[in-house]
Short mmCIF file of N, CA, C and O in Angstrom, two decimals:
data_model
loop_
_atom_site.label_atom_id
_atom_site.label_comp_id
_atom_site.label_asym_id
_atom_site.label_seq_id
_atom_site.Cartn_x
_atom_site.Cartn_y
_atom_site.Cartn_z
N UNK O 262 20.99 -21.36 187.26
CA UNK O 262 20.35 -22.10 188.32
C UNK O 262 19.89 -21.15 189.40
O UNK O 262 20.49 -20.16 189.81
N UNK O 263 18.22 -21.80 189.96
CA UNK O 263 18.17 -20.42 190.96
C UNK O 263 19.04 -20.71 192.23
O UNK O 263 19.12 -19.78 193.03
N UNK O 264 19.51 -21.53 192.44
CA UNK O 264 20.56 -21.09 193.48
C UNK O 264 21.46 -20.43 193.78
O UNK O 264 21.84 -20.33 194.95
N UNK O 265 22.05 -19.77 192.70
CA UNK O 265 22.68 -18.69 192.53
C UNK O 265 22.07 -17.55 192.52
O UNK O 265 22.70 -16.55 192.87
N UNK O 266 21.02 -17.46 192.21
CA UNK O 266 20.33 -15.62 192.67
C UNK O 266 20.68 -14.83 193.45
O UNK O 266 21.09 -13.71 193.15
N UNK O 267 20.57 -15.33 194.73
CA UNK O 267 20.46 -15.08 196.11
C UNK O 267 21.93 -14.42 196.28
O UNK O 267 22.13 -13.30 196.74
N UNK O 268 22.82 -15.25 195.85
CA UNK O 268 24.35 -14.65 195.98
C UNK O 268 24.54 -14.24 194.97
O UNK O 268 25.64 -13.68 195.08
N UNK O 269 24.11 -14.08 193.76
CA UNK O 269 24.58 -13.37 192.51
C UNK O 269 23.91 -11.64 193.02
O UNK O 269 24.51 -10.60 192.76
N UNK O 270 22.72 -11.70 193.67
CA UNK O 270 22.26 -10.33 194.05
C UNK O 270 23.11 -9.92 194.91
O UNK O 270 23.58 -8.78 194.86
N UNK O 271 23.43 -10.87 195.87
CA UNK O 271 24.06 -10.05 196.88
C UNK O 271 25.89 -9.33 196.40
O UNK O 271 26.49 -8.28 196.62
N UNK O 272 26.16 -10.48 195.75
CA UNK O 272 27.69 -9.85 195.09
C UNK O 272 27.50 -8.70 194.23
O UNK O 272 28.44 -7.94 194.04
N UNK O 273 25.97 -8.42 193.49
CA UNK O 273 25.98 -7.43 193.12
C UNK O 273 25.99 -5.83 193.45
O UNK O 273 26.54 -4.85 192.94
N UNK O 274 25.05 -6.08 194.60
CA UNK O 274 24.91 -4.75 195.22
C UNK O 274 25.82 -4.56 196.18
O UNK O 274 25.34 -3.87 197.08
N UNK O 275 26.95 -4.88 196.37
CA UNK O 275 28.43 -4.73 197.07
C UNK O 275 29.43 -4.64 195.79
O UNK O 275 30.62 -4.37 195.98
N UNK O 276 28.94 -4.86 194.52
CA UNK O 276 30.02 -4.62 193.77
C UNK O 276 30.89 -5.49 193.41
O UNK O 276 31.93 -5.17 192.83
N UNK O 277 30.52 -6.92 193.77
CA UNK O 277 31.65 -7.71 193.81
C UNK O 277 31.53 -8.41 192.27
O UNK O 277 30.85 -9.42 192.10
N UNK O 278 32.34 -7.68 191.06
CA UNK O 278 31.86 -8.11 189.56
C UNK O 278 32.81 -9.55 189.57
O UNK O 278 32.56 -10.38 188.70
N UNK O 279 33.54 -9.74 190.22
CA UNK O 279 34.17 -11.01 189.91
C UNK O 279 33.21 -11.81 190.36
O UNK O 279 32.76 -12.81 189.81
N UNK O 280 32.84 -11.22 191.64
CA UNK O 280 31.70 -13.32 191.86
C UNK O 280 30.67 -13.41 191.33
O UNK O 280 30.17 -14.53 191.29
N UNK O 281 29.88 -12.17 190.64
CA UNK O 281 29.07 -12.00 189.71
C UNK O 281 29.20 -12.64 188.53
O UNK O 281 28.26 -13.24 188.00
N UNK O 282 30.49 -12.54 188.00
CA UNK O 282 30.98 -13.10 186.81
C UNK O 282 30.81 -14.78 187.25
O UNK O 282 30.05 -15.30 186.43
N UNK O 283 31.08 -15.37 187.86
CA UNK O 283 31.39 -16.34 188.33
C UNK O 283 29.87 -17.35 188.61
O UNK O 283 29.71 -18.53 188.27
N UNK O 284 28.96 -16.49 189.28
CA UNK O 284 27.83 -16.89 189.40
C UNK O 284 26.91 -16.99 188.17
O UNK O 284 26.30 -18.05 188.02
N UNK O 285 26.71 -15.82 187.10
CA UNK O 285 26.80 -15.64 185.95
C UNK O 285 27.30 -17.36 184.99
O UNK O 285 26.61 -18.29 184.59
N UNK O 286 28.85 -17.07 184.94
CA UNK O 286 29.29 -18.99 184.39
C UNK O 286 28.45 -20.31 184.64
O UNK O 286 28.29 -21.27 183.88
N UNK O 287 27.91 -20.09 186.02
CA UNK O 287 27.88 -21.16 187.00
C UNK O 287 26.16 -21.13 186.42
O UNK O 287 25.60 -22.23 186.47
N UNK O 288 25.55 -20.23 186.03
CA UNK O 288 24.53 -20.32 185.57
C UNK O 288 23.59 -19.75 186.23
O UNK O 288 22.49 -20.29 186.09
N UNK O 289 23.64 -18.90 186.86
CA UNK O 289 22.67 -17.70 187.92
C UNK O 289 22.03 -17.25 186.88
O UNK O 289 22.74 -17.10 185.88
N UNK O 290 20.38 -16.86 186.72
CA UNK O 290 19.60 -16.26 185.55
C UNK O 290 18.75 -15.04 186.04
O UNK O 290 17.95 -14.39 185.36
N UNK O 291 19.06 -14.87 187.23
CA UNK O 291 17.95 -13.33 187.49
C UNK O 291 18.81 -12.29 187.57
O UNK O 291 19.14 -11.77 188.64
N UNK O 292 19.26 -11.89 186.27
CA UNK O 292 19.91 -11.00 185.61
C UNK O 292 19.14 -9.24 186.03
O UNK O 292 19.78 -8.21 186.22
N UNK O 293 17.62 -9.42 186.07
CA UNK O 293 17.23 -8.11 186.49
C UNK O 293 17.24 -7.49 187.70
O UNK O 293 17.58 -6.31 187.82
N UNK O 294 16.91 -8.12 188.54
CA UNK O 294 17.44 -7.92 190.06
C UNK O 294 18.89 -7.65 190.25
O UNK O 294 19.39 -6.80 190.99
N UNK O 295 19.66 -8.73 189.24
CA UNK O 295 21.02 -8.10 190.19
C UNK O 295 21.61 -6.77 189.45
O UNK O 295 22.43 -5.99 189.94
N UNK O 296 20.89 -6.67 187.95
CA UNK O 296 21.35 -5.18 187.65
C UNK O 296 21.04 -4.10 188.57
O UNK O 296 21.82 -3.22 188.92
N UNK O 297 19.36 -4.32 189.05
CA UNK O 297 19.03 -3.04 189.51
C UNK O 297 19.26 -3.07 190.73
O UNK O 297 18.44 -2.42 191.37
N UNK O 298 20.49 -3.86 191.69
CA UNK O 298 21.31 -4.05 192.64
C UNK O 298 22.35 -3.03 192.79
O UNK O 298 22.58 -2.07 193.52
N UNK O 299 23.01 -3.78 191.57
CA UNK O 299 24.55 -3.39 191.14
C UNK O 299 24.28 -1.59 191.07
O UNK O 299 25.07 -0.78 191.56
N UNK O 300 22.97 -1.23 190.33
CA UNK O 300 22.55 0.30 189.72
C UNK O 300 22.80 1.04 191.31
O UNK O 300 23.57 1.96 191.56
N UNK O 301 22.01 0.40 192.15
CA UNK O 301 21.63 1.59 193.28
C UNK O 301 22.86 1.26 194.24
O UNK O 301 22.93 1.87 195.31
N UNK O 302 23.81 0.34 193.92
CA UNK O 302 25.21 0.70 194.35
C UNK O 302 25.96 1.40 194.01
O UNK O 302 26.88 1.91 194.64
N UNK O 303 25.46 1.61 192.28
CA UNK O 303 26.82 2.71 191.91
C UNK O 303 27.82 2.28 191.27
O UNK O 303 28.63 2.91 190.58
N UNK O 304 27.73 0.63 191.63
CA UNK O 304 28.79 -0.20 190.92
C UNK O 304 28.77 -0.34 189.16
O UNK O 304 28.13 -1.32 188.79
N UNK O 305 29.13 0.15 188.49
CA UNK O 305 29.30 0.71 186.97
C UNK O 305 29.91 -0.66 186.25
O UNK O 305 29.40 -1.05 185.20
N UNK O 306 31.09 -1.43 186.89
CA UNK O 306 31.82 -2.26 186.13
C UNK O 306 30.64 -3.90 186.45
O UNK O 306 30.65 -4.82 185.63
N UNK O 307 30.02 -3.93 187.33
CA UNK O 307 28.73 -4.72 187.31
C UNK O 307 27.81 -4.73 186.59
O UNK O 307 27.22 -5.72 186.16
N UNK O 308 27.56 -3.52 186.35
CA UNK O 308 26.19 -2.91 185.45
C UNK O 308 26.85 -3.52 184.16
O UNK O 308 26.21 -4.21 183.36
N UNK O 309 28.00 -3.27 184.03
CA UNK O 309 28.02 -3.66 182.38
C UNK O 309 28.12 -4.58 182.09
O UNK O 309 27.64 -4.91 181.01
N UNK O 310 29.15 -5.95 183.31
CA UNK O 310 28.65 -7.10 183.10
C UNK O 310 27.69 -7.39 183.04
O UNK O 310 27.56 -8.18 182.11
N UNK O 311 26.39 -7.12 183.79
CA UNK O 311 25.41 -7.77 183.37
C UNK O 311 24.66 -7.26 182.30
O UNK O 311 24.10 -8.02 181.51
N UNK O 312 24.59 -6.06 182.21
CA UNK O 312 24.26 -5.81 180.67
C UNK O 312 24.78 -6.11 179.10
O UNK O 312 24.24 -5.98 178.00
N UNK O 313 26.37 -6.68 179.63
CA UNK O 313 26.64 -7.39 178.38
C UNK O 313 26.02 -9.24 178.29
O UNK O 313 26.44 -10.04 177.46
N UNK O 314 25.27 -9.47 179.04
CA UNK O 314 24.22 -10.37 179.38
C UNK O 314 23.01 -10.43 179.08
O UNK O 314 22.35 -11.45 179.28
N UNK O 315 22.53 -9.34 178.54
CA UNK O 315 21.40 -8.71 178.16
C UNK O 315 20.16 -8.46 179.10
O UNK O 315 18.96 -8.44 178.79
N UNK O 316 20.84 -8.27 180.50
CA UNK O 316 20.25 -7.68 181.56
C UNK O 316 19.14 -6.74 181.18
O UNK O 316 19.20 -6.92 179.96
N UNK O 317 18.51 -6.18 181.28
CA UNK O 317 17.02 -5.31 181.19
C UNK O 317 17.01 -4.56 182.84
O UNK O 317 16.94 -5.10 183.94
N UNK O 318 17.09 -3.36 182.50
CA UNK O 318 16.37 -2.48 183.37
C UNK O 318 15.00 -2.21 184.16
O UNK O 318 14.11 -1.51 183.67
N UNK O 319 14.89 -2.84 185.43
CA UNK O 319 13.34 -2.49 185.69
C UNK O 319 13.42 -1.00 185.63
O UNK O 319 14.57 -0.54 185.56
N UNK O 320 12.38 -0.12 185.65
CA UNK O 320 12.21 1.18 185.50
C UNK O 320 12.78 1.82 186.73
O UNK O 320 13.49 2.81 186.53
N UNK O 321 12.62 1.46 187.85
CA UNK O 321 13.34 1.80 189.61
C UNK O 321 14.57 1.67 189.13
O UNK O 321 15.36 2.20 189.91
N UNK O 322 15.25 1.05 187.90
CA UNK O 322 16.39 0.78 188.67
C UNK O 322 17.13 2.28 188.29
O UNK O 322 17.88 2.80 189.12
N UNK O 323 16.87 2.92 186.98
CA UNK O 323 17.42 3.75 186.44
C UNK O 323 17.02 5.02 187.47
O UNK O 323 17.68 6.06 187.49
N UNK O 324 15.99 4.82 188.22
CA UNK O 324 15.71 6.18 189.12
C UNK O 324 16.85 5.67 190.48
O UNK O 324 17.22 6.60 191.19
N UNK O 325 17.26 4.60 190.75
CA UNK O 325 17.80 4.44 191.78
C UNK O 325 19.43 4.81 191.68
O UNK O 325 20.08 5.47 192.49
N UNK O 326 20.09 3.93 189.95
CA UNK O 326 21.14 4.87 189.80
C UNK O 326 21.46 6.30 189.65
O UNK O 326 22.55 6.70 190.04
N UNK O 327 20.76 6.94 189.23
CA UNK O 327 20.66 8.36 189.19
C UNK O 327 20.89 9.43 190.53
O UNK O 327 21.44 10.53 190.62
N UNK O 328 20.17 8.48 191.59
CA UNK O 328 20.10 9.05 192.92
C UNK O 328 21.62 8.31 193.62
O UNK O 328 22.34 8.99 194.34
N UNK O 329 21.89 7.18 193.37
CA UNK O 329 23.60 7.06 193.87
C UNK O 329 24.30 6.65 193.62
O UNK O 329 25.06 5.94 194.27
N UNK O 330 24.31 7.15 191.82
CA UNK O 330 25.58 7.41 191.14
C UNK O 330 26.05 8.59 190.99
O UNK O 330 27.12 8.76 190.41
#
């Protein structure tokens, strides 16, 4: 549901994989944004939740983890 975006991004790029997970259940679907969130946080145990989601990489996002991971 898109009502969950908004806070599924934001729990992402703070790292927060539990409410991610949670938002995720609840049915949150903009899976690419909150990867390339989670990426330029650094947050690793996010990234994989949502990539075991079948999250997709925008191309920024992999230049953004690189720079602060």
């Amino acid at each position: 549901a898109k009502c969950f975006n908004w806070s599924m991004n934001s729990a992402a790029i703070k790292g927060h994989h539990e409410i991610v997970q949670l938002m995720l259940d609840c049915g949150a679907d903009d899976y690419s944004n909150s990867l390339n969130n989670a990426a330029h946080g650094g947050h690793i145990e996010t990234v994989r939740l949502l990539m075991d989601r079948n999250a997709k990489f925008k191309n920024l996002a992999l230049y953004e983890a690189a720079g602060g991971g």
